[in-house]
Coordinates of N, CA, C and O in Angstrom, one line a residue:
M566 N 11.4 17.9 -15.5 CA 10.4 16.9 -15.4 C 10.4 16.1 -14.0 O 9.4 15.5 -13.7
I567 N 11.5 16.3 -13.3 CA 11.6 15.7 -12.0 C 12.5 16.6 -11.1 O 13.5 17.1 -11.5
T568 N 11.9 16.7 -9.8 CA 12.7 17.3 -8.8 C 12.7 16.4 -7.5 O 11.9 15.4 -7.6
E569 N 13.4 16.7 -6.5 CA 13.3 15.9 -5.3 C 11.9 15.9 -4.7 O 11.6 14.9 -4.1
D570 N 11.1 16.9 -4.9 CA 9.8 17.0 -4.4 C 8.9 15.9 -5.1 O 7.9 15.6 -4.6
Y571 N 9.3 15.5 -6.3 CA 8.5 14.5 -7.0 C 8.8 13.1 -6.6 O 8.2 12.1 -7.2
I572 N 9.6 12.9 -5.6 CA 10.0 11.6 -5.1 C 9.4 11.5 -3.6 O 9.8 12.3 -2.8
F573 N 8.5 10.6 -3.4 CA 7.8 10.6 -2.1 C 7.4 9.2 -1.7 O 7.4 8.3 -2.6
T574 N 7.0 9.0 -0.5 CA 6.4 7.8 0.0 C 4.9 7.8 0.0 O 4.3 8.9 0.4
V575 N 4.2 6.7 -0.3 CA 2.8 6.6 -0.3 C 2.5 5.5 0.7 O 3.3 4.5 0.8
N576 N 1.4 5.6 1.4 CA 1.0 4.7 2.4 C -0.2 3.8 2.1 O -0.7 3.1 2.9
G577 N -0.7 3.9 0.8 CA -1.9 3.2 0.5 C -1.7 1.7 0.7 O -0.5 1.2 0.6
K578 N -2.8 1.0 0.8 CA -2.7 -0.5 1.1 C -3.2 -1.2 -0.2 O -3.1 -2.4 -0.2
N579 N -3.6 -0.5 -1.2 CA -4.0 -1.2 -2.4 C -3.8 -0.2 -3.6 O -3.4 0.9 -3.4
Q580 N -4.0 -0.8 -4.8 CA -3.7 0.0 -6.0 C -4.5 1.3 -6.1 O -3.9 2.3 -6.4
E581 N -5.8 1.2 -5.8 CA -6.6 2.4 -5.8 C -6.1 3.5 -4.9 O -6.1 4.7 -5.2
E582 N -5.8 3.1 -3.6 CA -5.3 4.1 -2.7 C -3.9 4.7 -3.1 O -3.7 5.9 -2.9
V583 N -3.1 3.9 -3.6 CA -1.8 4.4 -4.1 C -2.0 5.4 -5.3 O -1.4 6.5 -5.3
L584 N -2.8 5.0 -6.2 CA -3.0 6.0 -7.4 C -3.8 7.3 -6.9 O -3.5 8.3 -7.5
K585 N -4.6 7.1 -5.9 CA -5.3 8.3 -5.4 C -4.2 9.2 -4.7 O -4.2 10.4 -4.9
E586 N -3.3 8.7 -3.9 CA -2.2 9.5 -3.3 C -1.4 10.1 -4.3 O -1.0 11.3 -4.1
I587 N -1.0 9.4 -5.4 CA -0.2 10.0 -6.4 C -0.9 11.2 -7.1 O -0.4 12.2 -7.4
S588 N -2.3 11.0 -7.3 CA -3.0 12.1 -7.9 C -3.1 13.3 -7.1 O -3.0 14.4 -7.6
I589 N -3.3 13.1 -5.8 CA -3.3 14.2 -4.8 C -2.0 14.9 -4.8 O -1.9 16.1 -4.8
K590 N -0.9 14.1 -4.8 CA 0.4 14.8 -4.7 C 0.7 15.6 -6.0 O 1.3 16.7 -6.0
A591 N 0.3 15.0 -7.2 CA 0.4 15.7 -8.5 C -0.3 17.1 -8.4 O 0.3 18.1 -8.9
Q592 N -1.5 17.1 -7.8 CA -2.1 18.4 -7.7 C -1.4 19.3 -6.7 O -1.2 20.5 -7.0
S593 N -0.9 18.8 -5.6 CA -0.2 19.7 -4.6 C 1.1 20.3 -5.2 O 1.5 21.4 -4.8
L594 N 1.7 19.5 -6.2 CA 2.8 20.0 -6.8 C 2.6 20.9 -8.1 O 3.5 21.4 -8.7
G595 N 1.3 21.1 -8.4 CA 0.9 22.0 -9.5 C 1.1 21.3 -10.8 O 1.2 22.0 -11.9
I596 N 1.1 20.0 -10.8 CA 1.3 19.2 -12.1 C -0.1 19.0 -12.8 O -0.2 18.9 -14.0
V597 N -1.2 18.9 -12.0 CA -2.5 18.6 -12.5 C -3.5 19.5 -11.8 O -3.3 19.9 -10.6
S598 N -4.5 19.9 -12.6 CA -5.5 20.9 -12.0 C -6.7 20.1 -11.4 O -7.5 20.7 -10.7
D599 N -6.9 18.9 -11.8 CA -8.1 18.1 -11.4 C -7.7 16.7 -10.9 O -7.4 15.8 -11.7
V600 N -7.7 16.5 -9.6 CA -7.3 15.3 -9.0 C -8.1 14.1 -9.4 O -7.6 13.0 -9.8
E601 N -9.4 14.3 -9.5 CA -10.4 13.3 -9.9 C -10.2 12.8 -11.3 O -10.3 11.6 -11.6
E602 N -10.0 13.7 -12.2 CA -9.8 13.4 -13.6 C -8.5 12.5 -13.8 O -8.5 11.6 -14.5
L603 N -7.4 13.0 -13.1 CA -6.2 12.2 -13.2 C -6.4 10.8 -12.6 O -6.0 9.8 -13.2
Y604 N -7.0 10.8 -11.4 CA -7.2 9.5 -10.7 C -8.0 8.6 -11.6 O -7.7 7.4 -11.8
S605 N -9.1 9.1 -12.2 CA -10.0 8.3 -13.1 C -9.2 7.8 -14.3 O -9.4 6.6 -14.7
D606 N -8.4 8.6 -14.8 CA -7.5 8.2 -16.1 C -6.6 7.1 -15.7 O -6.3 6.2 -16.4
L607 N -5.9 7.3 -14.5 CA -4.9 6.3 -14.1 C -5.7 4.9 -13.9 O -5.2 3.9 -14.2
L608 N -6.8 5.0 -13.2 CA -7.6 3.7 -13.1 C -8.1 3.1 -14.4 O -8.0 1.9 -14.6
L609 N -8.5 3.9 -15.3 CA -8.9 3.5 -16.6 C -7.8 2.8 -17.3 O -7.9 1.7 -17.9
R610 N -6.6 3.3 -17.2 CA -5.4 2.7 -17.8 C -5.1 1.4 -17.3 O -4.8 0.4 -18.0
E611 N -5.3 1.2 -16.0 CA -5.1 -0.1 -15.3 C -6.1 -1.1 -15.7 O -5.8 -2.3 -15.9
E612 N -7.3 -0.6 -16.0 CA -8.4 -1.6 -16.5 C -8.0 -2.0 -17.9 O -8.3 -3.2 -18.3
E613 N -7.4 -1.2 -18.7 CA -7.0 -1.6 -20.1 C -5.9 -2.7 -20.0 O -5.8 -3.5 -20.9
G614 N -5.1 -2.6 -19.0 CA -4.0 -3.6 -18.8 C -3.0 -3.1 -17.8 O -2.8 -1.9 -17.6
S615 N -2.6 -4.0 -16.9 CA -1.7 -3.6 -15.8 C -0.5 -2.9 -16.3 O 0.2 -3.3 -17.2
T616 N -0.1 -1.8 -15.4 CA 1.1 -1.2 -15.7 C 2.2 -1.8 -14.8 O 3.3 -1.2 -14.7
G617 N 2.0 -2.9 -14.1 CA 2.9 -3.6 -13.3 C 4.0 -4.2 -14.2 O 3.7 -5.1 -15.0
F618 N 5.2 -3.6 -14.2 CA 6.2 -3.9 -15.1 C 7.0 -5.2 -14.7 O 7.7 -5.8 -15.5
G619 N 7.0 -5.5 -13.5 CA 7.8 -6.6 -12.9 C 8.9 -6.0 -12.1 O 9.1 -4.8 -12.0
N620 N 9.6 -6.9 -11.3 CA 10.6 -6.5 -10.4 C 10.1 -5.5 -9.4 O 10.9 -4.6 -9.0
N621 N 8.8 -5.6 -9.0 CA 8.2 -4.8 -8.0 C 8.1 -3.3 -8.4 O 7.9 -2.4 -7.5
I622 N 8.0 -3.1 -9.7 CA 7.8 -1.7 -10.2 C 6.6 -1.6 -11.1 O 6.3 -2.5 -11.9
A623 N 5.8 -0.6 -10.9 CA 4.7 -0.2 -11.8 C 5.0 1.1 -12.5 O 5.8 1.9 -12.0
L624 N 4.5 1.2 -13.7 CA 4.7 2.4 -14.5 C 3.4 3.0 -14.9 O 3.1 3.1 -16.1
P625 N 2.6 3.5 -14.0 CA 1.3 4.1 -14.3 C 1.6 5.4 -15.1 O 2.6 6.0 -14.9
H626 N 0.7 5.7 -16.0 CA 0.9 6.9 -16.9 C -0.4 7.5 -17.4 O -1.4 6.8 -17.4
S627 N -0.3 8.7 -17.7 CA -1.5 9.5 -18.1 C -1.1 10.6 -19.0 O 0.0 11.2 -18.7
K628 N -2.0 11.0 -19.9 CA -1.8 12.2 -20.7 C -3.1 12.9 -20.7 O -3.5 13.5 -21.7
C629 N -3.9 12.9 -19.6 CA -5.2 13.5 -19.5 C -5.0 15.0 -19.6 O -4.0 15.6 -19.3
Q630 N -6.1 15.7 -20.0 CA -6.0 17.1 -20.4 C -5.8 18.0 -19.2 O -5.4 19.2 -19.4
T631 N -6.0 17.6 -17.9 CA -5.8 18.4 -16.8 C -4.4 18.4 -16.3 O -4.1 19.1 -15.4
I632 N -3.5 17.7 -17.0 CA -2.1 17.8 -16.6 C -1.5 19.0 -17.2 O -1.6 19.2 -18.4
T633 N -1.0 19.9 -16.4 CA -0.5 21.2 -16.8 C 1.0 21.2 -17.2 O 1.4 22.1 -17.9
K634 N 1.8 20.3 -16.7 CA 3.2 20.2 -17.1 C 3.6 18.7 -17.0 O 3.2 17.9 -16.1
T635 N 4.5 18.3 -17.9 CA 5.0 17.0 -18.0 C 5.8 16.7 -16.8 O 6.7 17.6 -16.4
A636 N 5.7 15.6 -16.1 CA 6.4 15.3 -14.9 C 6.5 13.8 -14.7 O 5.7 13.0 -15.2
I637 N 7.6 13.4 -14.0 CA 7.8 12.0 -13.6 C 7.8 12.0 -12.0 O 8.6 12.7 -11.4
L638 N 6.8 11.3 -11.5 CA 6.7 11.1 -10.0 C 7.2 9.7 -9.7 O 6.8 8.8 -10.3
I639 N 7.9 9.7 -8.6 CA 8.4 8.4 -8.1 C 7.8 8.2 -6.7 O 8.0 8.9 -5.7
A640 N 6.9 7.2 -6.6 CA 6.2 7.0 -5.3 C 6.7 5.6 -4.8 O 6.5 4.6 -5.4
R641 N 7.4 5.7 -3.7 CA 7.9 4.5 -3.0 C 6.8 4.1 -2.0 O 6.3 4.9 -1.2
C642 N 6.3 2.9 -2.1 CA 5.2 2.4 -1.3 C 5.7 1.9 0.0 O 6.7 1.1 0.1
S643 N 5.1 2.2 1.1 CA 5.4 1.7 2.4 C 4.9 0.3 2.6 O 5.3 -0.4 3.5
N644 N 4.0 -0.2 1.7 CA 3.5 -1.5 1.8 C 3.7 -2.2 0.4 O 3.8 -1.4 -0.6
K645 N 3.8 -3.4 0.4 CA 3.8 -4.2 -0.9 C 2.3 -4.1 -1.4 O 1.4 -4.4 -0.7
I646 N 2.2 -3.8 -2.7 CA 0.9 -3.6 -3.3 C 0.7 -4.6 -4.4 O 1.5 -4.7 -5.4
E647 N -0.5 -5.3 -4.4 CA -0.9 -6.2 -5.5 C -1.2 -5.3 -6.7 O -2.0 -4.4 -6.6
W648 N -0.6 -5.6 -7.8 CA -0.7 -4.7 -9.0 C -1.0 -5.5 -10.3 O -1.1 -4.9 -11.4
K649 N -1.2 -6.8 -10.2 CA -1.3 -7.6 -11.3 C -0.2 -7.5 -12.3 O -0.4 -7.3 -13.5
A650 N 1.0 -7.4 -11.8 CA 2.2 -7.2 -12.5 C 2.5 -8.4 -13.5 O 2.0 -9.5 -13.2
I651 N 3.3 -8.2 -14.5 CA 3.6 -9.3 -15.4 C 4.3 -10.5 -14.8 O 4.2 -11.6 -15.3
D652 N 5.0 -10.3 -13.7 CA 5.7 -11.4 -13.0 C 4.8 -11.9 -11.7 O 5.4 -12.7 -10.9
N653 N 3.6 -11.4 -11.6 CA 2.7 -11.8 -10.5 C 3.2 -11.4 -9.2 O 2.8 -12.0 -8.2
Q654 N 4.2 -10.5 -9.0 CA 4.7 -10.1 -7.8 C 4.1 -8.7 -7.4 O 3.8 -7.9 -8.3
P655 N 4.0 -8.4 -6.1 CA 3.5 -7.1 -5.7 C 4.5 -6.0 -6.1 O 5.7 -6.3 -6.3
I656 N 4.1 -4.8 -6.1 CA 5.0 -3.7 -6.3 C 5.3 -2.9 -5.1 O 4.6 -2.9 -4.1
D657 N 6.5 -2.2 -5.1 CA 6.8 -1.3 -4.0 C 7.2 0.1 -4.5 O 7.6 0.9 -3.7
V658 N 7.3 0.3 -5.8 CA 7.6 1.5 -6.4 C 6.8 1.8 -7.6 O 6.6 0.9 -8.5
C659 N 6.2 3.0 -7.7 CA 5.5 3.5 -8.9 C 6.3 4.6 -9.6 O 6.7 5.6 -8.9
I660 N 6.6 4.4 -10.8 CA 7.2 5.5 -11.6 C 6.0 6.0 -12.4 O 5.6 5.4 -13.4
C661 N 5.5 7.2 -12.1 CA 4.2 7.7 -12.7 C 4.6 8.8 -13.7 O 5.2 9.8 -13.4
L662 N 4.3 8.5 -15.0 CA 4.6 9.4 -16.1 C 3.3 10.3 -16.4 O 2.3 9.7 -16.7
L663 N 3.4 11.6 -16.2 CA 2.3 12.4 -16.5 C 2.7 13.4 -17.6 O 3.7 14.1 -17.5
V664 N 2.0 13.3 -18.7 CA 2.3 14.1 -19.9 C 1.3 15.1 -20.2 O 0.1 14.8 -20.4
A665 N 1.7 16.3 -20.3 CA 0.8 17.5 -20.5 C 0.3 17.6 -21.9 O 1.0 17.1 -22.9
G666 N -0.9 18.1 -22.0 CA -1.4 18.3 -23.4 C -1.7 17.1 -24.2 O -1.9 17.3 -25.4
G667 N -1.8 16.0 -23.7 CA -2.1 14.8 -24.4 C -1.0 14.5 -25.5 O -1.3 13.8 -26.5
N668 N 0.2 14.9 -25.3 CA 1.3 14.7 -26.3 C 1.7 13.3 -26.4 O 2.4 12.7 -25.6
N669 N 1.1 12.6 -27.5 CA 1.4 11.2 -27.7 C 2.9 10.9 -27.9 O 3.4 9.9 -27.5
T670 N 3.6 11.8 -28.6 CA 5.0 11.5 -28.9 C 5.9 11.5 -27.6 O 6.6 10.6 -27.4
V671 N 5.7 12.5 -26.8 CA 6.4 12.5 -25.5 C 6.0 11.3 -24.6 O 6.8 10.7 -24.0
H672 N 4.7 11.0 -24.6 CA 4.2 9.9 -23.8 C 4.9 8.6 -24.2 O 5.4 7.9 -23.4
L673 N 4.9 8.4 -25.5 CA 5.6 7.1 -26.0 C 7.1 7.1 -25.8 O 7.6 6.0 -25.5
Q674 N 7.7 8.3 -26.0 CA 9.1 8.3 -25.7 C 9.5 8.0 -24.3 O 10.5 7.3 -24.0
L675 N 8.8 8.6 -23.4 CA 9.0 8.3 -22.0 C 8.8 6.8 -21.6 O 9.7 6.2 -20.9
L676 N 7.7 6.3 -22.1 CA 7.4 4.9 -21.8 C 8.6 4.0 -22.4 O 9.0 3.1 -21.7
S677 N 9.0 4.3 -23.6 CA 10.0 3.5 -24.2 C 11.3 3.6 -23.4 O 12.0 2.6 -23.2
K678 N 11.7 4.8 -23.0 CA 13.0 5.0 -22.3 C 13.0 4.2 -21.0 O 14.0 3.6 -20.6
F679 N 11.9 4.3 -20.3 CA 11.8 3.6 -19.0 C 11.8 2.1 -19.2 O 12.4 1.3 -18.5
A680 N 11.0 1.6 -20.2 CA 10.9 0.2 -20.5 C 12.3 -0.4 -20.8 O 12.6 -1.5 -20.3
R681 N 13.1 0.4 -21.5 CA 14.5 -0.1 -21.8 C 15.3 -0.2 -20.6 O 16.2 -1.1 -20.5
K682 N 15.1 0.7 -19.7 CA 16.0 0.7 -18.5 C 15.6 -0.3 -17.4 O 16.4 -0.8 -16.6
L683 N 14.2 -0.5 -17.3 CA 13.7 -1.4 -16.3 C 14.0 -2.9 -16.4 O 13.6 -3.7 -15.6
I684 N 14.8 -3.2 -17.4 CA 15.2 -4.6 -17.5 C 16.5 -4.8 -16.8 O 17.0 -6.0 -16.7
Y685 N 17.1 -3.8 -16.3 CA 18.4 -3.9 -15.7 C 18.3 -3.8 -14.2 O 17.8 -2.9 -13.6
D686 N 18.9 -4.8 -13.5 CA 18.8 -4.9 -12.0 C 19.4 -3.7 -11.3 O 18.9 -3.2 -10.3
D687 N 20.5 -3.2 -11.9 CA 21.2 -2.1 -11.3 C 20.3 -0.8 -11.3 O 20.3 0.0 -10.4
F688 N 19.6 -0.7 -12.4 CA 18.7 0.5 -12.5 C 17.6 0.4 -11.5 O 17.2 1.3 -10.8
I689 N 17.0 -0.8 -11.4 CA 15.9 -1.1 -10.4 C 16.4 -0.8 -9.0 O 15.7 -0.1 -8.2
Q690 N 17.6 -1.2 -8.7 CA 18.1 -1.0 -7.3 C 18.3 0.6 -7.1 O 18.1 1.0 -6.0
Q691 N 18.8 1.3 -8.1 CA 18.9 2.7 -8.0 C 17.5 3.4 -7.7 O 17.4 4.2 -6.8
I692 N 16.5 2.9 -8.4 CA 15.2 3.4 -8.2 C 14.7 3.2 -6.8 O 14.1 4.1 -6.1
K693 N 15.0 2.1 -6.2 CA 14.5 1.7 -4.9 C 15.3 2.2 -3.8 O 14.8 2.5 -2.7
Q694 N 16.7 2.5 -4.0 CA 17.5 2.7 -2.9 C 18.2 4.1 -2.9 O 18.7 4.6 -1.9
S695 N 18.2 4.8 -4.1 CA 18.9 6.1 -4.1 C 18.2 7.1 -3.3 O 17.0 7.1 -3.2
S696 N 19.0 8.1 -2.8 CA 18.4 9.2 -2.1 C 17.6 10.1 -3.2 O 17.9 9.9 -4.4
P697 N 16.7 10.9 -2.8 CA 16.0 11.7 -3.8 C 17.0 12.5 -4.7 O 16.7 12.6 -5.9
S698 N 18.0 13.1 -4.2 CA 18.9 13.9 -5.0 C 19.6 13.0 -6.0 O 19.8 13.4 -7.2
E699 N 20.1 11.8 -5.6 CA 20.7 10.9 -6.5 C 19.7 10.4 -7.6 O 20.1 10.3 -8.7
L700 N 18.5 10.1 -7.1 CA 17.5 9.6 -8.0 C 17.1 10.6 -9.1 O 16.9 10.3 -10.3
V701 N 17.1 11.9 -8.8 CA 16.9 13.0 -9.8 C 17.9 12.8 -10.9 O 17.6 12.8 -12.1
N702 N 19.2 12.6 -10.5 CA 20.2 12.5 -11.5 C 20.1 11.2 -12.3 O 20.3 11.3 -13.5
V703 N 19.7 10.2 -11.7 CA 19.4 8.9 -12.4 C 18.3 9.0 -13.4 O 18.5 8.7 -14.6
I704 N 17.3 9.7 -13.1 CA 16.1 9.9 -14.0 C 16.5 10.8 -15.1 O 16.1 10.6 -16.3
E705 N 17.2 11.8 -14.8 CA 17.6 12.8 -15.8 C 18.4 12.2 -16.9 O 18.3 12.4 -18.1
E706 N 19.3 11.2 -16.5 CA 20.0 10.4 -17.5 C 19.2 9.6 -18.4 O 19.4 9.4 -19.5
V707 N 18.1 9.0 -17.8 CA 17.2 8.2 -18.6 C 16.5 9.0 -19.7 O 16.3 8.6 -20.8
I708 N 16.1 10.2 -19.3 CA 15.2 11.0 -20.2 C 16.0 11.9 -21.1 O 15.3 12.6 -21.9
K709 N 17.3 11.9 -21.1 CA 18.1 12.7 -22.1 C 17.7 12.5 -23.5 O 17.3 11.4 -23.9

């Protein structure tokens, strides 16, 4: 569900640009077949309610039909991004959960696992500061 290639930097200056970059990256990695459908779905999810989790982290997620394999993408933002987070702080990391086949069970399990970990400062620091290889190990522990 995650490799070092799934951890990358985005340069967008706002939420829409960041989600677009994530969508393009997902297609380049072979995770999604239609950039626009994923992008639209991520935007729609944000309209329903912000995925800004707090502590400068957002947890955007999708289970749209063009996702070909379940993946976790970690986008580290080169800019602080206004995200309407629950703590009213900008975000600098997106943990994007992409679930293939509209699988509700996997979708909810992943959201739950990350929500339980994102309350811990040490986990947040690992997300923000670990090298890609270290972060792959951290995420694999979360999703066991």
